[in-house]
Amino acid sequence: MSAGSSDALVLRLEDGTRSAVLEVRALLGMGEGHDPRWRQHAPNLVTVRWEHPTEELEQELLSHPAVDQVIRLNGARLYSQWPGESSDRAPVAPGMDFDSEDPVVIAGPCSVEGRSLMLEIAQMVAEAGGNALRGGVFKPRTSPYDFAGLGEQGLEYMVEARELTGLPIVTEVLHPSQLDLVAEHADVLQIGSRNMHNTAFLFQLGAHPRGKPALLKRGFAATVAELLDAAEYFLLGRLAGGHRRPGLFLCERGIRTFEDSTRFTLDLGAFPILKKRTHLPVIADPSHSAGSRELVPALAHAALAAGASGMLVEAHARPHEAWCDSDQSLEPEVFRTMMSRLRG
Ligand code: PEP
Ligand code: MN
């Protein structure tokens, strides 16, 4: 195998017992010893680096009773070519159709701060025509002394807000210990910028039996290629979990550059590049890139012009009192105006 070859096989195993695995390895000419080409991500999901895998090899592997599915990547990746279902473009969640002419807008507070405030903001988002509601209940905070969300109680308020407005809810899952809880209640699992590099967690999220779709945010010091590799871990997880659809969309949320007059630098070039490299929908987060509310509408429009399919935006009923990211949260009136312009 040549160094740096991008060819690989993905094997989904029916039977991941040690003896079945050894038989499958034998078909590939691999013994019991360690082999750097073989990587077992889960009992039922293996990737194998393999230069130019042939159809004969695929058939041979498939005919083994332990093997359920064989994908020959031939230089492609799951993020560039999802097996079988590429024409299935069903909405990611109810009301979130990234193929629609209208940009998908997910809006709400940075963090859920209380029941009545959450319901008030939810109504504001629904009335302005938002497609989904955001709100953090498990917050990644840079300082351990900052407010980090209301946890399960906050999630209950989000669920109530969904009941009130009919909007699907999007919230971050920060740690594997929260995954079952968040996957039970949220419509979309947000994977934050800081977790983009947690590859084992990405796989676990994709494989979760509830099969909830996820929103993966670009790490603020990650390249586009690294974002796509992170997406690949999630998508391999989806295969392991037996989920038919990719169930993933990406978010460009600004990267760290030398420029410090904005909180992060929204990488506008990432939108057309990602459009070329992946079938996954891509949205923008103008709030965290801007860091201040007066810049948000301009960045939102710029992202759409560059090819974004939607927006994750922080909006609050009384943003000056917000417990988290107050400076960048939109006031109700500005949010409404931005919505009508985005939709115009
Ligand atoms: C957020 O959207 O609430 C958030 C914490 O964003 P990021 O992970 O991009 O910093
Ligand atoms: Mn925030």
XYZ file of N, CA, C and O and ligand atoms in Angstrom, residues 110 134 139 263 288 314 324-325 328, ligand 2:
37
model
N -28.561 32.085 23.782
C -27.341 31.303 23.944
C -27.630 30.186 24.935
O -27.420 29.017 24.641
N -33.151 27.278 19.217
C -31.908 26.889 19.872
C -31.939 27.312 21.340
O -32.694 28.219 21.709
N -23.617 24.049 28.706
C -22.809 25.043 27.989
C -21.306 24.809 28.193
O -20.855 24.654 29.323
N -15.253 38.741 17.098
C -14.910 37.694 18.078
C -14.148 36.542 17.397
O -13.166 36.031 17.897
N -21.745 33.959 16.853
C -20.460 33.708 17.511
C -19.306 34.274 16.698
O -18.265 34.610 17.261
N -28.303 33.812 17.605
C -28.722 34.060 18.986
C -29.643 35.275 19.042
O -29.284 36.367 18.584
N -25.526 34.887 29.096
C -24.431 34.326 28.296
C -24.476 34.978 26.913
O -25.554 35.086 26.323
N -23.343 35.420 26.432
C -23.250 36.029 25.089
C -24.258 37.159 24.869
O -24.843 37.288 23.780
N -23.824 39.676 21.749
C -24.088 39.257 20.371
C -25.527 38.815 20.143
O -25.885 38.446 19.022
Mn -23.450 31.609 22.632
